[in-house]
Short mmCIF file of C-alpha atoms in Angstrom, two decimals:
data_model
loop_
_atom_site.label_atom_id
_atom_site.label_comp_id
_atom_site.label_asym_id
_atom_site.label_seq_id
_atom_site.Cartn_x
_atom_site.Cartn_y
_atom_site.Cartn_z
CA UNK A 1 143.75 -24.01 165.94
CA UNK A 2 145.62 -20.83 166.63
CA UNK A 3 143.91 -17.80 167.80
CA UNK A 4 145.18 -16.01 164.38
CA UNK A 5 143.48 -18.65 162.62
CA UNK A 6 140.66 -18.66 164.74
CA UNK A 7 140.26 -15.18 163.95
CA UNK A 8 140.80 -14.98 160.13
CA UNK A 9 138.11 -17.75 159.84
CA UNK A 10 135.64 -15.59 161.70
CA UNK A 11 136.35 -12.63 159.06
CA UNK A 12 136.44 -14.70 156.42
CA UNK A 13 132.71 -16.35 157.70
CA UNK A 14 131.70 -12.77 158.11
CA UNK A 15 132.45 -11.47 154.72
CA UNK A 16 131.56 -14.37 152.93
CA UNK A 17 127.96 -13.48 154.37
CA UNK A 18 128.24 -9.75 153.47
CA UNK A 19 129.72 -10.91 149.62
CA UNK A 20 126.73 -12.99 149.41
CA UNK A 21 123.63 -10.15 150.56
CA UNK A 22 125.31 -7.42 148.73
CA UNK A 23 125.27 -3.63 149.43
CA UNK A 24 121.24 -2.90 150.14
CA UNK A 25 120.53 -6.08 152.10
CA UNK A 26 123.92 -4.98 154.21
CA UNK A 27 123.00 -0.96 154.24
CA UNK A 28 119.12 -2.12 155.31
CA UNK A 29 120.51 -2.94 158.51
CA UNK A 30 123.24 -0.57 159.42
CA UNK A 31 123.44 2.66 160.50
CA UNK A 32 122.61 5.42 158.10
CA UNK A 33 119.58 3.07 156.78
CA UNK A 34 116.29 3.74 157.98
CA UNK A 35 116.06 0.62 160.15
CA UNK A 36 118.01 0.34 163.71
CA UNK A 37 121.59 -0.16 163.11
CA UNK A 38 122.31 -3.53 164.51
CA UNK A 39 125.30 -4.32 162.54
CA UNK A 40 128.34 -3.36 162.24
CA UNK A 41 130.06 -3.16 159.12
CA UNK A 42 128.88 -0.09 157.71
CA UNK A 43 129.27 2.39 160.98
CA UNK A 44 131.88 4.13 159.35
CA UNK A 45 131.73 4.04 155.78
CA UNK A 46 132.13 6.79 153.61
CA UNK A 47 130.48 7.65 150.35
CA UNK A 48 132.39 6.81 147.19
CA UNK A 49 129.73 7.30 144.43
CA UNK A 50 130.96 10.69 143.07
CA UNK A 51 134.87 9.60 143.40
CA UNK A 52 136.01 9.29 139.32
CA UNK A 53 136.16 5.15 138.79
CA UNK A 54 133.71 4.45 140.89
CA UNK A 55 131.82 0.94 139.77
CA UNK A 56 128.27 0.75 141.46
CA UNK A 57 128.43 -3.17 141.43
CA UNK A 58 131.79 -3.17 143.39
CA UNK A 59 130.75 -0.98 146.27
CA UNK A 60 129.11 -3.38 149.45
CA UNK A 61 129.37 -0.54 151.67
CA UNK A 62 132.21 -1.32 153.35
CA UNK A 63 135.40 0.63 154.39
CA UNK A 64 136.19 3.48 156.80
CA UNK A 65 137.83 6.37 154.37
CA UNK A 66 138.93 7.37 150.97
CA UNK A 67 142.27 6.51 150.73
CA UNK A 68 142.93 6.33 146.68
CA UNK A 69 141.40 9.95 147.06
CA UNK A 70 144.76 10.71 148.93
CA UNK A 71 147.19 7.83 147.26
CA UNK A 72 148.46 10.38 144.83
CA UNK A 73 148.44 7.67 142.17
CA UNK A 74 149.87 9.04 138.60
CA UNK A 75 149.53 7.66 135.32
CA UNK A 76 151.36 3.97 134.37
CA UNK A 77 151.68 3.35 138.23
CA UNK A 78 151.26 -0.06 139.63
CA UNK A 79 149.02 -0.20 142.73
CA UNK A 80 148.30 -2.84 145.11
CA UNK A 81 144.56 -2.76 146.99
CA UNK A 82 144.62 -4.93 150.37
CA UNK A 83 141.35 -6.42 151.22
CA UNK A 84 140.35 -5.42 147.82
CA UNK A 85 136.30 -7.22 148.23
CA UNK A 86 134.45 -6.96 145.34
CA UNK A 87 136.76 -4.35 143.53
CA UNK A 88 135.64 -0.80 144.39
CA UNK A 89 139.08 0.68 145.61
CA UNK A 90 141.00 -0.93 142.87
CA UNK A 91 139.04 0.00 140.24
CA UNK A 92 138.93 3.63 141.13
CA UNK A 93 142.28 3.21 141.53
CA UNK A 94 142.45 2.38 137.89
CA UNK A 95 141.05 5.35 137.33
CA UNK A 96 144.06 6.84 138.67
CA UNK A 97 146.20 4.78 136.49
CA UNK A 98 145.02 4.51 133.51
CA UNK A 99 145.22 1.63 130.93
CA UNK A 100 149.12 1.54 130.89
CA UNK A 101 149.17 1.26 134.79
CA UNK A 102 148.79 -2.48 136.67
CA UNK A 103 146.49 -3.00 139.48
CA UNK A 104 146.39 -5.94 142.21
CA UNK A 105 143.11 -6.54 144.32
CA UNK A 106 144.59 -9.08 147.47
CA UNK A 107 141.99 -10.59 149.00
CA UNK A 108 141.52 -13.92 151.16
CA UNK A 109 137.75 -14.35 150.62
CA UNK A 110 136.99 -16.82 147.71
CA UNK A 111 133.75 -15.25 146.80
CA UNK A 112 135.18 -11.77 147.01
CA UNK A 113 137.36 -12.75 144.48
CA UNK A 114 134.79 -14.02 142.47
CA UNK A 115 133.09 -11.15 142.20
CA UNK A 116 135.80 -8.84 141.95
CA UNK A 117 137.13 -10.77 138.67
CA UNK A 118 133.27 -11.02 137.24
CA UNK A 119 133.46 -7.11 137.70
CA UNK A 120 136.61 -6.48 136.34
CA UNK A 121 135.53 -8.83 133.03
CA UNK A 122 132.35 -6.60 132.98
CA UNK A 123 134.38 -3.68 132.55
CA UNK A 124 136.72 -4.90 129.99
CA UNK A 125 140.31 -4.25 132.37
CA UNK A 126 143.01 -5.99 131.09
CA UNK A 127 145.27 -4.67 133.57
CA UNK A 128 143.24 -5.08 136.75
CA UNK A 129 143.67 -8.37 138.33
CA UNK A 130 142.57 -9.94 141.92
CA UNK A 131 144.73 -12.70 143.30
CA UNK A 132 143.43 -14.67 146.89
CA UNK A 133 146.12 -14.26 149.74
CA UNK A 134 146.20 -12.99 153.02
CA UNK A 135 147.76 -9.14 153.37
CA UNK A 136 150.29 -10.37 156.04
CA UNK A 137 151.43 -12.75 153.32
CA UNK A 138 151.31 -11.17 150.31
CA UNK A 139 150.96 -13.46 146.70
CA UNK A 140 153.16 -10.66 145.02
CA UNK A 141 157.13 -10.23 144.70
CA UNK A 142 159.69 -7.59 146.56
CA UNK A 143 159.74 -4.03 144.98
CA UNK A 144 156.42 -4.18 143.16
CA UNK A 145 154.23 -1.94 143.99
CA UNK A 146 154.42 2.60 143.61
CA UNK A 147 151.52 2.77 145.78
CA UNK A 148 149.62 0.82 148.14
CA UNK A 149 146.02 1.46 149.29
CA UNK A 150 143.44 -0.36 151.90
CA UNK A 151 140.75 0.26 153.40
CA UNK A 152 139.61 -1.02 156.56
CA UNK A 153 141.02 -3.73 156.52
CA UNK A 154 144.62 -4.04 158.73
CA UNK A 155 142.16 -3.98 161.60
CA UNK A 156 141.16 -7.91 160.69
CA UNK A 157 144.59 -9.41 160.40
CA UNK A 158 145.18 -10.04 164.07
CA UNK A 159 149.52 -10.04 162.91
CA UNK A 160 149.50 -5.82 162.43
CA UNK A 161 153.28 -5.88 162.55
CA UNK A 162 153.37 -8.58 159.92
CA UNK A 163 151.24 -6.47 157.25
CA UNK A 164 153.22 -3.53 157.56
CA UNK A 165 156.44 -5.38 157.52
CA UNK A 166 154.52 -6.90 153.92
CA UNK A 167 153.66 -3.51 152.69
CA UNK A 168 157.23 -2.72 153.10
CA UNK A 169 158.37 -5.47 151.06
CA UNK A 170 156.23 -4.81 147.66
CA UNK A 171 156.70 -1.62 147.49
CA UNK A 172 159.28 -0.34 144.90
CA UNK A 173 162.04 2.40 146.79
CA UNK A 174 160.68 5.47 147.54
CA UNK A 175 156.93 4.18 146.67
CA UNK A 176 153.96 5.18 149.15
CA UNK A 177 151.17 3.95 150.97
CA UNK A 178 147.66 5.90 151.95
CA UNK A 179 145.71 3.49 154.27
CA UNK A 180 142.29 4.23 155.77
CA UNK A 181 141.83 2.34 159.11
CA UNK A 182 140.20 2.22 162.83
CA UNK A 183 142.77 3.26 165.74
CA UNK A 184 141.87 3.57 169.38
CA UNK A 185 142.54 6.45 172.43
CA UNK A 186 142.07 4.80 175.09
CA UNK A 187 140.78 1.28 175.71
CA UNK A 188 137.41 -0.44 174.44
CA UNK A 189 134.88 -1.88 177.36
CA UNK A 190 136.17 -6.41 177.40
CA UNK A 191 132.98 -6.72 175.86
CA UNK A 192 133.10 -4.79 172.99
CA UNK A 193 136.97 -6.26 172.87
CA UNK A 194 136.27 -9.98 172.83
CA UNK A 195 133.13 -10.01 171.06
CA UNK A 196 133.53 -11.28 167.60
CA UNK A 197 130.92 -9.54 165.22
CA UNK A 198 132.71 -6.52 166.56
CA UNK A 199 136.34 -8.36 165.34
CA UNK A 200 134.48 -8.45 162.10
CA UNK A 201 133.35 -4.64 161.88
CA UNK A 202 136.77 -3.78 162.26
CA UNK A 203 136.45 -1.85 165.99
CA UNK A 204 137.22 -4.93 168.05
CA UNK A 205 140.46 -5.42 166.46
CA UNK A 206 141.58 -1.93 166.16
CA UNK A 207 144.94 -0.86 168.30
CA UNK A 208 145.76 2.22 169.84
CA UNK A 209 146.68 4.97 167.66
CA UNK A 210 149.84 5.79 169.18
CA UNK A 211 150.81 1.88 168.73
CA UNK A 212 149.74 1.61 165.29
CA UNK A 213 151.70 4.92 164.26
CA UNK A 214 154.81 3.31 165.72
CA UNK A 215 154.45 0.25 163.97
CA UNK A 216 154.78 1.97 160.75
CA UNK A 217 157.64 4.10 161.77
CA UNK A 218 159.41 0.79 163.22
CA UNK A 219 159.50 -0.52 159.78
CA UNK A 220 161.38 1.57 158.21
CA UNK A 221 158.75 4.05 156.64
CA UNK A 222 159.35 8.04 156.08
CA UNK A 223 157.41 11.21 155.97
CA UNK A 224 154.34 9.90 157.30
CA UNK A 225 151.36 11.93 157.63
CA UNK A 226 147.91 11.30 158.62
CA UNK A 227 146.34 12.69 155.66
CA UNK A 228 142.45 12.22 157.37
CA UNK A 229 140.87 11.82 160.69
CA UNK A 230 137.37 11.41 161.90
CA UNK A 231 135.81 9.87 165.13
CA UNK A 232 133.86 6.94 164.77
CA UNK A 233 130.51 6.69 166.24
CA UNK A 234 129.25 3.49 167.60
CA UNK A 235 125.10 3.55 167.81
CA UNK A 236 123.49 2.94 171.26
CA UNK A 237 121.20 -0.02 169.46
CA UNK A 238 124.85 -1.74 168.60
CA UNK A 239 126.66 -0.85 172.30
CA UNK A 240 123.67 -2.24 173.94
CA UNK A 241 124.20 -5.67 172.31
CA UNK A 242 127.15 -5.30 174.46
CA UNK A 243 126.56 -3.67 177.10
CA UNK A 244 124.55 -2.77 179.88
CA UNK A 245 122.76 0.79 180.31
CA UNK A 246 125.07 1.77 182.69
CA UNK A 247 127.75 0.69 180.46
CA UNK A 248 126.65 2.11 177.36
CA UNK A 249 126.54 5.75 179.65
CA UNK A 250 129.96 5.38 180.49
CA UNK A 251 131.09 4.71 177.48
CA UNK A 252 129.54 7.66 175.47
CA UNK A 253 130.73 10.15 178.35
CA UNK A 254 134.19 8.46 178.99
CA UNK A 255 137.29 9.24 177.66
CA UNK A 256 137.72 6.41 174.92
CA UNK A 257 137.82 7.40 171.22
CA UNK A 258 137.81 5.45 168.10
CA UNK A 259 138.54 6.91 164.66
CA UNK A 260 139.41 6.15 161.17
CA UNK A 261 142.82 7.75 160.31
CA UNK A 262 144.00 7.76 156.84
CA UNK A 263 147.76 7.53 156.71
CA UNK A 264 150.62 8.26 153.91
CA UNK A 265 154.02 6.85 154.77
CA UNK A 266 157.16 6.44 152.18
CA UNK A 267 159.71 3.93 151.53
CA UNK A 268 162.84 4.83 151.66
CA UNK A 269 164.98 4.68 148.78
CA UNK A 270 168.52 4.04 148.93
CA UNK A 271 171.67 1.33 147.27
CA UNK A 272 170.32 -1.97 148.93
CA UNK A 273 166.99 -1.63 148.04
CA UNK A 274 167.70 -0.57 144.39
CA UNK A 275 169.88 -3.67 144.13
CA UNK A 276 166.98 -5.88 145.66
CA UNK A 277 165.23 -4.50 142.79
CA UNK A 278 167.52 -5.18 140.11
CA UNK A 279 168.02 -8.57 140.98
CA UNK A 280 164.14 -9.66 141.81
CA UNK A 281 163.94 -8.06 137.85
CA UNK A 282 166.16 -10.81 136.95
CA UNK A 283 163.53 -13.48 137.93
CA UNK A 284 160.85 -12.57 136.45
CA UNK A 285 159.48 -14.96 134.17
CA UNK A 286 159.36 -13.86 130.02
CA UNK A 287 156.43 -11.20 129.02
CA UNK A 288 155.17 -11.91 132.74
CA UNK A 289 156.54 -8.61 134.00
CA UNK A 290 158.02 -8.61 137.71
CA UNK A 291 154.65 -9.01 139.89
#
């Protein structure tokens, strides 16, 4: 087995276990909770339960940002959610849309899935479906997509270059992305690096910010912006699973950061792509629109 593979199946492990407890048995024990914060899923989650949209039974607690707060989503837009879990950003995202607007939950985790669609039925959206795929290779045609949102989630597809290249593809000319994700200055302890429950809670596997940035603008993308920042906080009680004392000292004075960046990037527009579009309209299948 590859070491991609390798890693997707230890994600996919990972959040099969989280789809299964649900949000209080994963909050009980990570930070913010009022036990000791020996996981590591939830260290940077933000709360979503006042955003408009926002479906209780769809939230596990996971994610590092907001990002459909900054997608600039309008009315009758199609949007794509990667890593979409049980449904929370794509059904605020909804929200956004309205019922004449088309949203797409990707996610790789059967279970996820599952209870993304039971959700969706619960809610009585006709125009919010969830389809199982990976993000780097997307179950959706070219020139799809106005706006693409994710949250946390580039950080567990080991191919970074791949996803973006992927994001580029769906996306309609001159359509947008907002991402929330985990970026790096300066370089994690090996530990924390190879160890991989820490893959899993999305730190392990971030990349430098600079690197990540560039991968963007290497594809092709315009007028990007980080639209949020915030450093992420690891807990001593996590770092010293790690770590030794000395370690975990170093590390909290040193020079390493890690924060969750939410960033807006457009495609560009332009003859090529608009025939790309024209002709992918051509396929589509009767009454089964172009997605």
């Amino acid at each position: 087995m590859d070491k991609e593979q390798e890693l997707k199946n230890i994600v996919k492990e990972r959040y099969t276990t989280i789809a299964e407890q649900g949000k209080a048995e994963n909050a009980s024990s990570c930070c913010g909770a009022t036990t000791s914060s020996n996981k590591v899923y939830n260290i940077m989650m933000d709360d979503y339960s006042k955003t408009g949209g926002y479906v209780e039974d769809a939230d596990l607690g996971l994610g590092c940002g907001l990002p459909t707060q900054f997608a600039k989503i309008k009315k009758g837009d199609t949007v794509i959610d990667l890593g979409s879990g049980a449904g929370n950003d794509a059904f605020v995202a909804r929200h956004e849309t309205g019922a004449e607007g088309k949203v797409i939950g990707i996610d790789f985790t059967p279970i996820m899935i599952e209870k993304a669609r039971k959700n969706a039925d619960k809610l009585g959206y006709n125009n919010v479906e969830f389809r199982t795929g990976d993000i780097d290779n997307m179950p959706v045609n070219d020139n799809v997509a106005d706006v693409i949102v994710s949250n946390c989630v580039l950080n567990l597809v080991p191919n970074k270059t791949k996803v973006i290249s992927e994001i580029h593809r769906v996306l309609k000319p001159n359509g947008h992305f907002s991402i929330s994700d985990v970026v790096l200055v300066g370089d994690l302890p090996k530990a924390l690096k190879e160890d991989a429950e820490m893959y899993a809670g999305c730190v392990a596997g971030a990349i430098q910010k600079s690197e990540y940035l560039q991968l963007i603008t290497d594809q092709g993308f315009k007028n990007m912006t980080i639209q949020k920042e915030k450093p992420i906080v690891i807990p001593n009680d996590i770092l010293e699973k790690y770590l030794t004392a000395e370690e975990v000292t170093a590390f909290n004075e040193g020079n390493t950061g890690i924060f969750s960046v939410t960033v807006y990037a457009e495609k560009a527009g332009g003859l090529e792509t608009i025939t790309t579009t024209s002709t992918e309209a051509n396929s589509c299948t009767p009454g089964g629109g172009c997605c």
